[in-house]
Amino acid sequence: MKKGESTSGWRFWTIAALIGAVLALAAGWLSGERARESLVAGTRTGAQLRAALLDSEIARFRLLPLALSDDRDVVAALAGGPARPLNEKLERLARTTGAAAIYLIAPGGRTLAASNWRSPQSFVGSDYRFRRYFREASSKGEARQFALGTVSRHSGLYLARRTAASGVIVVKLEFDSVESAWQRAGGATYVEDPAGLVLVASKPEWRFAVARPILPATLAWLRREAALPASSAPLLLPPVGHDQVAAAVATAQPGWRLSLRRPIGPAVRAAQRTAALSTLMGVLALAALVWSLRQRATLARRRTAELEAAVAERTAALRREIEERTQLEARAAELREGLRQANRLATLGQVTASVAHETAQPVAAIRTYAETSVTLLERGAVDLVRDNLDTIRRLSDRIGTVTAQLRGFSRRRPGEIRALPLAEAVDGALLILKEQLRPIRLERSPFDPNLLVLGGRVRLEQVFVNLLQNAVEALAGQPDPAITLSVLPAENDVVVRICDNGPGIAPEIAARLFTPFATSRSTGLGLGLVIASDIMTDLGGSLRWMPDMPGACFELALRRA
């Protein structure tokens, strides 16, 4: 290595080290801030989850007093009956639900039955007139109170409800499992009532402490209501320190508020250690990158130039391919429309005799009415002449309708897809094939003339003409020839079925029915069904053969407008 190159390399390594150090400092600071922000958000979420756990635990027992209020064993015990059946039932319920205790208090305040009736600490016979939950349930119908048990000396939430016979059924909940779950989750969690008295806490020593200073009179009332020892001095919770984050959320219990405290130090230190390691790895990676860039700069530029040339060449090839594909698709569309036009013109050639018949009769009638009108005018019969002229007008309209229908059918234009009455396309096809359909019994199911579908009138008429003309040709020589045209509207589409009672589709034709030049008739080209299927696909619908139907039956599915 030359001296100049060595000096340049040393400068690069020095610059890399300086940049790495600066980035390390910035990353450490940012990591600490992000760790703090993440801990704040996580503490808020953790408080909400712990409040949800508490609410779900209480919700499991909320309806139990209501369910027992009119229980027959409860009613029997309040009426003076034996208490043993109710004792056994309450014992089973407490064991099944996990309730700390379930008991029935008579209207006078004495306990008649309890789930712990076998225990030395049984509530049976205890007088609970002093309990607020008993007084409120007796007067208002239901009550709840958090207090320390006078017998068990365990705190819990008492849910009470008045029974049909004026007794009070009570369910006691203890939160040992909830507090244990909070302890395992980490942090300090506690629930306080509106006065600031801590009811439930992950730290046992915080239970029945106060979250904020409370007036002596209020504290004395809380002690009396919660059955706390009068000599106990209230513990005031320490304030949230600078090394802690805290979040408080409301619970589903009226007035209860859950708070969660977490230390900041461990999370910040972990983030700083991660940032230090990342900084070290970053400095090493940056140095290696600088060295690698120096060694490979020339090779990278050459490869970049080669890649750009290859990309440009491939882009030009793709552009040519796209242009060729576009031209082919346009040509295919033009060929398809030309094929449809040829099919329409071929159909027009086949119905020329029908058109001549349809127009010959009205023209002869017009001539007769005109000659008669001259005679009537000479006689002065003006009213009869007016009637003849009106008849001539109707016959002229009929000729105009037929010729306009055929002229529109022969035009070479795909037309836009729009909402149009299905009846217009059906009636137009039937008018074009009127003479060919004359010897055939046509059965049409009635349908709403205002039923709208999405399509183009000319193309839709071409589909109907192809299917009807195929049916007419298939019925040649058949006794009692008949064609059934049924319309089945649905919510999003409309199904049209065109069926005949002819010999049906030959098996050798059925396998390639919708392929070009598949036909069993010597005069046919085998393109009608291919064109009809292509048109239905363009219109967003479908055309299919129904092999299970007698004769030949085809089903069209059109989008409903």
Coordinates of C-alpha atoms in Angstrom, one line a residue:
M1 CA 0.0 0.0 0.0
K2 CA 1.4 3.4 -0.9
K3 CA 1.9 6.1 1.7
G4 CA -0.8 8.3 0.3
E5 CA -3.3 5.5 0.3
S6 CA -2.3 4.6 3.9
T7 CA -2.8 8.2 5.1
S8 CA -6.2 8.4 3.3
G9 CA -7.2 5.0 4.9
W10 CA -6.3 6.3 8.4
R11 CA -8.4 9.5 7.8
F12 CA -11.4 7.4 6.7
W13 CA -11.2 5.2 9.8
T14 CA -10.9 8.3 12.0
I15 CA -13.9 9.9 10.5
A16 CA -15.9 6.6 10.8
A17 CA -15.0 6.4 14.5
L18 CA -16.1 10.0 15.1
I19 CA -19.3 9.6 13.3
G20 CA -20.0 6.3 15.2
A21 CA -19.4 8.1 18.5
V22 CA -21.8 10.9 17.7
L23 CA -24.4 8.5 16.5
A24 CA -23.9 6.4 19.7
L25 CA -24.6 9.4 21.9
A26 CA -27.7 10.3 19.9
A27 CA -28.9 6.7 19.9
G28 CA -28.5 6.4 23.7
W29 CA -30.5 9.6 24.3
L30 CA -33.2 8.6 21.9
S31 CA -33.4 5.1 23.3
G32 CA -33.9 6.4 26.8
E33 CA -36.7 8.8 25.6
R34 CA -38.4 6.0 23.6
A35 CA -38.1 3.6 26.5
R36 CA -39.8 6.2 28.8
E37 CA -42.6 6.9 26.2
S38 CA -43.1 3.1 25.7
L39 CA -43.3 2.5 29.4
V40 CA -45.9 5.3 29.8
A41 CA -48.1 3.8 27.1
G42 CA -47.6 0.3 28.4
T43 CA -48.5 1.4 31.9
R44 CA -51.7 2.9 30.6
T45 CA -52.6 -0.3 28.7
G46 CA -51.6 -2.4 31.7
A47 CA -53.9 -0.4 33.9
Q48 CA -56.8 -0.9 31.5
L49 CA -56.2 -4.7 31.3
R50 CA -56.0 -5.0 35.1
A51 CA -59.2 -3.0 35.4
A52 CA -60.8 -5.4 32.9
L53 CA -59.7 -8.4 35.0
L54 CA -61.2 -6.9 38.1
D55 CA -64.5 -6.0 36.3
S56 CA -64.8 -9.5 34.8
E57 CA -64.2 -11.1 38.2
I58 CA -67.1 -9.1 39.7
A59 CA -69.3 -9.6 36.6
R60 CA -69.1 -13.4 37.2
F61 CA -71.1 -13.0 40.4
R62 CA -73.3 -10.0 39.7
L63 CA -76.3 -12.1 38.6
L64 CA -76.0 -14.8 41.3
P65 CA -78.0 -12.9 44.0
L66 CA -80.7 -12.2 41.4
A67 CA -80.9 -15.9 40.4
L68 CA -81.2 -16.9 44.1
S69 CA -83.8 -14.3 45.1
D70 CA -86.8 -16.4 44.1
D71 CA -85.2 -19.9 44.5
R72 CA -87.7 -22.3 46.0
D73 CA -85.3 -23.4 48.8
V74 CA -84.7 -19.7 49.7
V75 CA -88.5 -19.1 49.8
A76 CA -88.9 -22.3 51.9
A77 CA -86.2 -21.3 54.4
L78 CA -87.8 -17.8 54.8
A79 CA -91.2 -19.4 55.4
G80 CA -89.8 -21.4 58.4
G81 CA -88.9 -24.6 56.5
P82 CA -85.7 -26.7 57.1
A83 CA -82.5 -24.9 56.3
R84 CA -80.4 -27.9 55.5
P85 CA -81.4 -28.2 51.8
L86 CA -80.5 -24.5 51.3
N87 CA -77.2 -24.8 53.2
E88 CA -76.2 -27.7 51.0
K89 CA -77.2 -25.8 47.8
L90 CA -75.3 -22.6 48.8
E91 CA -72.3 -24.8 49.7
R92 CA -72.3 -26.3 46.2
L93 CA -72.8 -22.9 44.5
A94 CA -69.9 -21.4 46.4
R95 CA -67.6 -24.3 45.6
T96 CA -68.6 -24.2 41.9
T97 CA -68.4 -20.4 41.4
G98 CA -65.5 -19.6 43.7
A99 CA -67.5 -17.2 45.9
A100 CA -66.0 -16.7 49.3
A101 CA -69.5 -17.0 50.9
I102 CA -73.2 -17.1 50.0
Y103 CA -75.8 -16.6 52.8
L104 CA -79.4 -15.8 53.4
I105 CA -80.4 -13.2 56.0
A106 CA -84.0 -13.1 57.4
P107 CA -85.9 -9.8 57.4
G108 CA -84.9 -9.3 61.1
G109 CA -81.2 -9.5 60.3
R110 CA -80.4 -13.0 61.5
T111 CA -78.6 -15.4 59.0
L112 CA -80.8 -18.5 58.2
A113 CA -78.4 -20.4 55.9
A114 CA -74.9 -20.0 54.6
S115 CA -72.4 -21.8 52.3
N116 CA -70.0 -22.2 55.3
W117 CA -72.6 -23.8 57.6
R118 CA -70.2 -26.7 58.3
S119 CA -67.3 -24.4 59.2
P120 CA -66.5 -23.2 62.8
Q121 CA -66.7 -19.6 61.3
S122 CA -70.2 -20.3 60.0
F123 CA -72.4 -17.2 59.4
V124 CA -75.6 -19.1 60.5
G125 CA -77.2 -17.3 63.4
S126 CA -75.1 -14.1 63.0
D127 CA -76.9 -10.8 63.2
Y128 CA -76.1 -8.5 60.3
R129 CA -78.5 -5.6 60.9
F130 CA -75.5 -3.3 61.4
R131 CA -74.3 -3.9 57.8
R132 CA -75.1 -1.2 55.3
Y133 CA -75.5 -3.7 52.5
F134 CA -78.3 -5.4 54.5
R135 CA -80.1 -2.2 55.2
E136 CA -79.9 -0.8 51.7
A137 CA -80.9 -4.2 50.1
S138 CA -83.9 -4.4 52.5
S139 CA -85.1 -0.8 51.6
K140 CA -83.9 -0.4 47.9
G141 CA -83.9 -3.9 46.6
E142 CA -80.1 -4.3 46.0
A143 CA -76.8 -3.1 47.4
R144 CA -73.1 -3.6 47.3
Q145 CA -70.4 -2.8 49.9
F146 CA -66.7 -3.5 50.3
A147 CA -65.8 -4.3 53.9
L148 CA -63.7 -6.5 56.2
G149 CA -65.5 -9.7 57.3
T150 CA -66.4 -9.6 61.0
V151 CA -66.0 -13.4 61.2
S152 CA -63.5 -14.3 58.6
R153 CA -61.5 -11.1 58.9
H154 CA -61.0 -11.2 55.1
S155 CA -62.0 -8.2 53.1
G156 CA -64.3 -8.5 50.1
L157 CA -67.1 -7.1 48.1
Y158 CA -70.6 -7.9 49.3
L159 CA -73.4 -8.1 46.7
A160 CA -76.9 -8.2 48.3
R161 CA -80.4 -8.4 46.9
R162 CA -83.8 -8.5 48.5
T163 CA -85.8 -11.8 47.9
A164 CA -89.4 -12.2 47.1
A165 CA -90.2 -12.9 50.8
S166 CA -88.3 -9.8 52.1
G167 CA -85.1 -11.7 53.1
V168 CA -81.7 -10.7 51.7
I169 CA -79.4 -13.0 49.8
V170 CA -75.7 -12.0 49.9
V171 CA -72.7 -13.1 47.9
K172 CA -69.2 -12.2 49.1
L173 CA -66.3 -11.9 46.6
E174 CA -62.6 -12.0 47.7
F175 CA -59.9 -10.8 45.4
D176 CA -57.0 -12.9 46.4
S177 CA -56.6 -14.4 42.9
V178 CA -56.9 -11.0 41.2
E179 CA -54.2 -9.5 43.6
S180 CA -51.9 -12.5 42.9
A181 CA -52.3 -12.0 39.1
W182 CA -51.4 -8.3 39.6
Q183 CA -48.3 -9.3 41.6
R184 CA -47.1 -11.7 38.9
A185 CA -47.6 -9.0 36.2
G186 CA -45.3 -6.6 38.1
G187 CA -45.6 -3.1 39.3
A188 CA -47.8 -1.8 42.1
T189 CA -51.6 -2.0 41.5
Y190 CA -54.3 -0.8 43.8
V191 CA -58.0 0.2 43.7
E192 CA -59.4 3.1 45.7
D193 CA -63.0 4.1 46.4
P194 CA -64.3 7.7 45.9
A195 CA -63.0 8.7 49.4
G196 CA -59.4 7.5 48.6
L197 CA -59.5 4.3 50.7
V198 CA -57.5 1.5 49.1
L199 CA -59.7 -1.6 48.8
V200 CA -57.7 -4.1 46.6
A201 CA -54.0 -4.0 46.2
S202 CA -51.1 -6.1 44.8
K203 CA -49.2 -5.2 48.0
P204 CA -51.0 -6.6 51.1
E205 CA -49.7 -3.8 53.3
W206 CA -51.5 -1.2 51.1
R207 CA -54.9 -2.7 51.7
F208 CA -57.1 -0.2 53.6
A209 CA -54.4 2.4 53.3
V210 CA -55.4 5.9 52.0
A211 CA -54.2 7.2 48.6
R212 CA -54.6 10.8 49.8
P213 CA -55.2 12.6 53.2
I214 CA -58.7 12.0 54.5
L215 CA -60.6 14.1 57.1
P216 CA -60.8 12.4 60.5
A217 CA -64.6 12.3 60.4
T218 CA -64.6 10.7 57.0
L219 CA -62.0 8.2 58.1
A220 CA -64.0 7.3 61.2
W221 CA -67.1 6.7 59.0
L222 CA -65.1 4.5 56.5
R223 CA -63.7 2.4 59.4
R224 CA -67.2 1.9 60.8
E225 CA -68.7 1.0 57.4
A226 CA -65.8 -1.3 56.4
A227 CA -65.6 -2.9 60.0
L228 CA -61.9 -1.8 60.3
P229 CA -60.2 -2.0 63.7
A230 CA -60.6 1.5 65.3
S231 CA -57.0 1.5 66.6
S232 CA -55.4 1.0 63.2
A233 CA -53.6 4.1 61.9
P234 CA -54.2 4.7 58.2
L235 CA -51.2 4.3 55.9
L236 CA -50.7 7.1 53.5
L237 CA -49.5 5.8 50.1
P238 CA -46.2 7.4 49.0
P239 CA -46.4 9.8 46.1
V240 CA -45.4 8.8 42.6
G241 CA -41.6 9.4 42.4
H242 CA -39.5 10.8 39.6
D243 CA -38.2 7.2 38.9
Q244 CA -41.8 5.9 38.4
V245 CA -44.6 6.2 35.9
A246 CA -48.2 5.9 36.9
A247 CA -51.6 5.5 35.2
A248 CA -55.1 5.6 36.6
V249 CA -58.3 4.3 35.0
A250 CA -61.9 4.1 36.0
T251 CA -63.4 0.6 36.5
A252 CA -67.0 -0.6 35.9
Q253 CA -67.7 -0.3 39.6
P254 CA -69.2 3.1 40.5
G255 CA -66.6 5.4 42.1
W256 CA -63.7 2.8 42.0
R257 CA -60.5 3.8 40.4
L258 CA -57.5 1.6 39.6
S259 CA -53.9 2.9 39.6
L260 CA -50.7 1.2 38.4
R261 CA -47.2 2.3 39.2
R262 CA -44.1 1.0 37.5
P263 CA -40.4 1.9 38.0
I264 CA -38.6 3.6 35.2
G265 CA -35.0 2.6 36.0
P266 CA -35.0 -1.0 34.8
A267 CA -36.5 -0.2 31.4
V268 CA -34.3 2.8 30.8
R269 CA -31.2 0.9 31.9
A270 CA -32.1 -2.0 29.6
A271 CA -32.6 0.5 26.7
Q272 CA -29.3 2.2 27.4
R273 CA -27.4 -1.2 27.5
T274 CA -29.1 -2.1 24.2
A275 CA -28.1 1.3 22.7
A276 CA -24.5 0.9 23.9
L277 CA -24.2 -2.5 22.3
S278 CA -26.0 -1.2 19.1
T279 CA -23.6 1.8 19.0
L280 CA -20.5 -0.5 19.3
M281 CA -21.9 -2.7 16.5
G282 CA -22.8 0.4 14.5
V283 CA -19.2 1.8 14.8
L284 CA -17.8 -1.6 13.7
A285 CA -20.3 -1.9 10.8
L286 CA -19.7 1.7 9.7
A287 CA -15.9 1.2 9.7
A288 CA -16.3 -2.1 7.7
L289 CA -18.8 -0.4 5.4
V290 CA -16.4 2.5 4.7
W291 CA -13.5 0.1 4.0
S292 CA -15.7 -2.0 1.8
L293 CA -17.0 1.0 -0.1
R294 CA -13.5 2.2 -0.8
Q295 CA -12.4 -1.1 -2.1
R296 CA -15.5 -1.8 -4.2
A297 CA -16.5 1.7 -5.4
T298 CA -15.1 1.2 -8.9
L299 CA -16.7 -2.3 -9.2
A300 CA -20.0 -0.9 -8.0
R301 CA -20.0 1.9 -10.5
R302 CA -19.3 -0.5 -13.3
R303 CA -22.0 -2.9 -12.2
T304 CA -24.4 -0.1 -11.8
A305 CA -23.8 1.0 -15.4
E306 CA -24.3 -2.5 -16.6
L307 CA -27.5 -2.9 -14.6
E308 CA -28.8 0.4 -16.0
A309 CA -28.1 -0.7 -19.5
A310 CA -29.9 -4.0 -18.9
V311 CA -32.9 -2.3 -17.3
A312 CA -33.1 0.1 -20.2
E313 CA -32.9 -2.8 -22.7
R314 CA -35.5 -4.8 -20.8
T315 CA -37.8 -1.7 -20.5
A316 CA -37.6 -1.2 -24.2
A317 CA -38.5 -4.9 -24.8
L318 CA -41.4 -4.7 -22.4
R319 CA -42.7 -1.5 -24.1
R320 CA -42.5 -3.2 -27.5
E321 CA -44.3 -6.3 -26.1
I322 CA -47.0 -4.1 -24.6
E323 CA -47.5 -2.2 -27.8
E324 CA -47.7 -5.5 -29.8
R325 CA -50.2 -7.0 -27.2
T326 CA -52.3 -3.8 -27.5
Q327 CA -52.3 -4.0 -31.2
L328 CA -53.2 -7.7 -31.1
E329 CA -56.0 -7.1 -28.6
A330 CA -57.4 -4.3 -30.8
R331 CA -57.2 -6.6 -33.9
A332 CA -58.9 -9.4 -32.0
A333 CA -61.7 -7.1 -30.9
E334 CA -62.1 -5.9 -34.5
L335 CA -62.2 -9.5 -35.7
R336 CA -64.7 -10.4 -33.1
E337 CA -67.0 -7.5 -34.0
G338 CA -66.6 -8.4 -37.7
L339 CA -67.6 -12.0 -36.9
R340 CA -70.6 -10.7 -35.0
Q341 CA -71.5 -8.4 -37.9
A342 CA -71.3 -11.3 -40.4
N343 CA -73.5 -13.4 -38.2
R344 CA -76.1 -10.6 -38.0
L345 CA -76.0 -10.1 -41.8
A346 CA -76.3 -13.9 -42.3
T347 CA -79.3 -13.9 -40.0
L348 CA -80.8 -11.0 -42.0
G349 CA -80.3 -12.9 -45.2
Q350 CA -82.2 -15.9 -43.7
V351 CA -85.1 -13.7 -42.6
T352 CA -85.5 -11.7 -45.9
A353 CA -88.6 -13.8 -46.8
S354 CA -90.1 -12.9 -43.4
V355 CA -89.5 -9.2 -43.9
A356 CA -91.0 -9.4 -47.4
H357 CA -94.1 -11.1 -46.0
E358 CA -94.4 -8.7 -43.1
T359 CA -94.2 -5.6 -45.4
A360 CA -96.2 -7.0 -48.4
Q361 CA -99.4 -7.4 -46.5
P362 CA -99.4 -3.9 -45.0
V363 CA -98.5 -2.3 -48.4
A364 CA -101.4 -4.2 -50.1
A365 CA -103.7 -3.1 -47.4
I366 CA -102.6 0.5 -47.6
R367 CA -103.3 0.5 -51.4
T368 CA -106.8 -1.0 -50.8
Y369 CA -107.6 1.5 -48.1
A370 CA -106.4 4.4 -50.3
E371 CA -108.6 3.3 -53.2
T372 CA -111.6 2.9 -51.0
S373 CA -111.0 6.4 -49.5
V374 CA -111.2 8.0 -53.0
T375 CA -114.6 6.4 -53.5
L376 CA -115.7 7.4 -50.0
L377 CA -114.6 11.0 -50.6
E378 CA -116.8 11.2 -53.8
R379 CA -119.7 10.0 -51.7
G380 CA -118.9 12.6 -48.9
A381 CA -118.3 9.9 -46.2
V382 CA -115.7 12.0 -44.4
D383 CA -115.8 10.0 -41.2
L384 CA -115.1 6.7 -43.0
V385 CA -112.3 8.3 -44.9
R386 CA -110.8 9.5 -41.6
D387 CA -111.0 5.9 -40.2
N388 CA -109.3 4.6 -43.4
L389 CA -106.5 7.2 -43.0
D390 CA -105.9 6.2 -39.4
T391 CA -105.7 2.5 -40.4
I392 CA -103.2 3.5 -43.1
R393 CA -101.1 5.3 -40.5
R394 CA -101.0 2.2 -38.2
L395 CA -100.0 0.0 -41.1
S396 CA -97.2 2.5 -42.0
D397 CA -96.0 2.4 -38.4
R398 CA -95.9 -1.4 -38.5
I399 CA -93.7 -1.3 -41.7
G400 CA -91.5 1.3 -40.1
T401 CA -91.0 -0.7 -36.9
V402 CA -90.0 -3.8 -38.9
T403 CA -87.5 -2.0 -41.1
A404 CA -86.1 0.0 -38.3
Q405 CA -85.6 -3.1 -36.2
L406 CA -83.7 -4.8 -39.1
R407 CA -81.7 -1.7 -39.9
G408 CA -80.6 -1.4 -36.2
F409 CA -79.8 -5.1 -36.1
S410 CA -77.5 -4.9 -39.1
R411 CA -75.4 -2.0 -37.9
R412 CA -71.8 -2.7 -37.1
R413 CA -71.3 -1.1 -33.7
P414 CA -70.9 -2.8 -30.3
G415 CA -72.8 0.0 -28.5
E416 CA -72.2 0.9 -24.8
I417 CA -73.3 -1.2 -21.9
R418 CA -76.3 0.5 -20.3
A419 CA -79.5 -0.3 -18.4
L420 CA -82.2 -1.3 -20.9
P421 CA -85.6 -3.1 -20.5
L422 CA -85.2 -6.8 -21.2
A423 CA -88.5 -6.8 -22.9
E424 CA -87.2 -4.5 -25.7
A425 CA -84.4 -7.0 -26.6
V426 CA -86.8 -10.0 -26.4
D427 CA -89.5 -8.3 -28.5
G428 CA -87.0 -7.1 -31.1
A429 CA -85.6 -10.7 -31.6
L430 CA -89.2 -12.1 -31.8
L431 CA -90.1 -9.4 -34.4
I432 CA -87.1 -10.3 -36.6
L433 CA -88.0 -14.0 -36.5
K434 CA -91.7 -13.5 -36.5
E435 CA -92.3 -15.4 -39.8
Q436 CA -90.0 -18.3 -38.9
L437 CA -91.7 -18.7 -35.5
R438 CA -95.2 -18.6 -37.0
P439 CA -95.6 -22.5 -37.3
I440 CA -94.1 -23.0 -33.8
R441 CA -95.9 -22.8 -30.5
L442 CA -94.1 -20.1 -28.4
E443 CA -94.6 -20.2 -24.7
R444 CA -93.5 -17.0 -22.9
S445 CA -93.5 -16.7 -19.1
P446 CA -94.9 -13.3 -18.1
F447 CA -92.4 -10.9 -16.5
D448 CA -92.3 -7.2 -15.6
P449 CA -92.0 -5.1 -18.9
N450 CA -89.9 -2.6 -16.9
L451 CA -87.3 -5.2 -15.7
L452 CA -83.9 -3.6 -16.5
V453 CA -80.7 -5.4 -17.3
L454 CA -77.2 -4.2 -18.2
G455 CA -76.2 -4.7 -21.8
G456 CA -76.4 -3.4 -25.4
R457 CA -79.7 -3.8 -27.3
V458 CA -78.2 -4.9 -30.6
R459 CA -75.8 -7.4 -29.1
L460 CA -78.4 -8.8 -26.7
E461 CA -80.9 -9.1 -29.6
Q462 CA -78.2 -11.0 -31.6
V463 CA -77.8 -13.5 -28.8
F464 CA -81.6 -14.1 -28.6
V465 CA -81.9 -14.3 -32.4
N466 CA -79.0 -16.9 -32.5
L467 CA -80.6 -19.1 -29.8
L468 CA -84.1 -18.8 -31.2
Q469 CA -83.0 -19.5 -34.8
N470 CA -81.0 -22.6 -33.6
A471 CA -84.2 -23.8 -31.9
V472 CA -86.3 -23.2 -35.0
E473 CA -83.9 -25.1 -37.2
A474 CA -83.7 -28.0 -34.6
L475 CA -87.6 -28.3 -34.6
A476 CA -87.8 -28.8 -38.4
G477 CA -90.0 -31.8 -39.0
Q478 CA -90.9 -32.3 -35.3
P479 CA -94.5 -32.9 -34.4
D480 CA -96.0 -30.2 -32.2
P481 CA -92.9 -28.0 -32.2
A482 CA -92.6 -25.7 -29.2
I483 CA -90.2 -23.2 -27.8
T484 CA -90.3 -22.0 -24.1
L485 CA -88.9 -18.6 -23.2
S486 CA -88.8 -18.1 -19.4
V487 CA -87.4 -15.2 -17.3
L488 CA -86.3 -15.7 -13.7
P489 CA -85.4 -12.4 -12.0
A490 CA -83.2 -12.6 -8.9
E491 CA -81.7 -9.9 -6.6
N492 CA -78.5 -9.3 -8.5
D493 CA -79.1 -10.9 -11.9
V494 CA -81.8 -12.1 -14.3
V495 CA -81.8 -15.6 -15.8
V496 CA -83.4 -16.2 -19.2
R497 CA -83.9 -19.8 -20.5
I498 CA -84.7 -20.7 -24.1
C499 CA -85.7 -24.4 -24.5
D500 CA -87.2 -26.4 -27.3
N501 CA -88.7 -29.9 -27.5
G502 CA -86.5 -31.1 -30.3
P503 CA -84.0 -33.9 -30.4
G504 CA -81.5 -32.1 -28.3
I505 CA -77.7 -31.8 -28.7
A506 CA -75.8 -34.8 -30.2
P507 CA -73.2 -36.3 -27.9
E508 CA -70.4 -35.8 -30.4
I509 CA -71.3 -32.0 -30.6
A510 CA -71.9 -31.5 -26.8
A511 CA -68.2 -31.9 -25.9
R512 CA -67.2 -29.0 -28.1
L513 CA -70.4 -27.0 -28.2
F514 CA -68.9 -23.6 -27.6
T515 CA -65.9 -24.0 -30.0
P516 CA -65.9 -22.6 -33.5
F517 CA -67.3 -24.7 -36.4
A518 CA -69.0 -27.2 -34.1
T519 CA -72.4 -28.0 -35.8
S520 CA -74.5 -31.0 -36.8
R521 CA -76.2 -29.2 -39.7
S522 CA -74.7 -29.2 -43.2
T523 CA -75.8 -25.6 -43.8
G524 CA -74.5 -24.2 -40.5
L525 CA -71.1 -22.7 -39.8
G526 CA -71.0 -23.5 -36.1
L527 CA -70.3 -19.9 -35.1
G528 CA -73.6 -18.8 -33.6
L529 CA -73.1 -20.2 -30.0
V530 CA -69.4 -19.0 -30.0
I531 CA -70.5 -15.5 -30.9
A532 CA -73.4 -15.5 -28.4
S533 CA -71.1 -16.7 -25.6
D534 CA -68.5 -14.1 -26.5
I535 CA -71.2 -11.3 -26.4
M536 CA -72.5 -12.5 -23.0
T537 CA -68.9 -12.4 -21.6
D538 CA -68.5 -8.8 -22.9
L539 CA -71.8 -7.9 -21.2
G540 CA -70.6 -9.3 -17.8
G541 CA -73.0 -12.3 -18.0
S542 CA -72.7 -15.9 -19.1
L543 CA -74.3 -18.5 -21.5
R544 CA -74.4 -22.2 -20.7
W545 CA -76.0 -25.3 -22.0
M546 CA -78.3 -27.2 -19.6
P547 CA -77.8 -30.9 -20.4
D548 CA -80.3 -32.2 -17.8
M549 CA -83.3 -30.4 -19.6
P550 CA -85.3 -32.2 -22.3
G551 CA -84.6 -31.1 -25.9
A552 CA -82.0 -28.3 -26.2
C553 CA -82.0 -25.7 -23.4
F554 CA -79.7 -22.7 -22.9
E555 CA -79.5 -20.4 -19.9
L556 CA -78.4 -16.7 -20.1
A557 CA -77.3 -14.9 -16.9
L558 CA -77.6 -11.1 -17.2
R559 CA -76.6 -8.5 -14.6
R560 CA -79.6 -6.7 -13.2
A561 CA -79.5 -2.9 -13.4

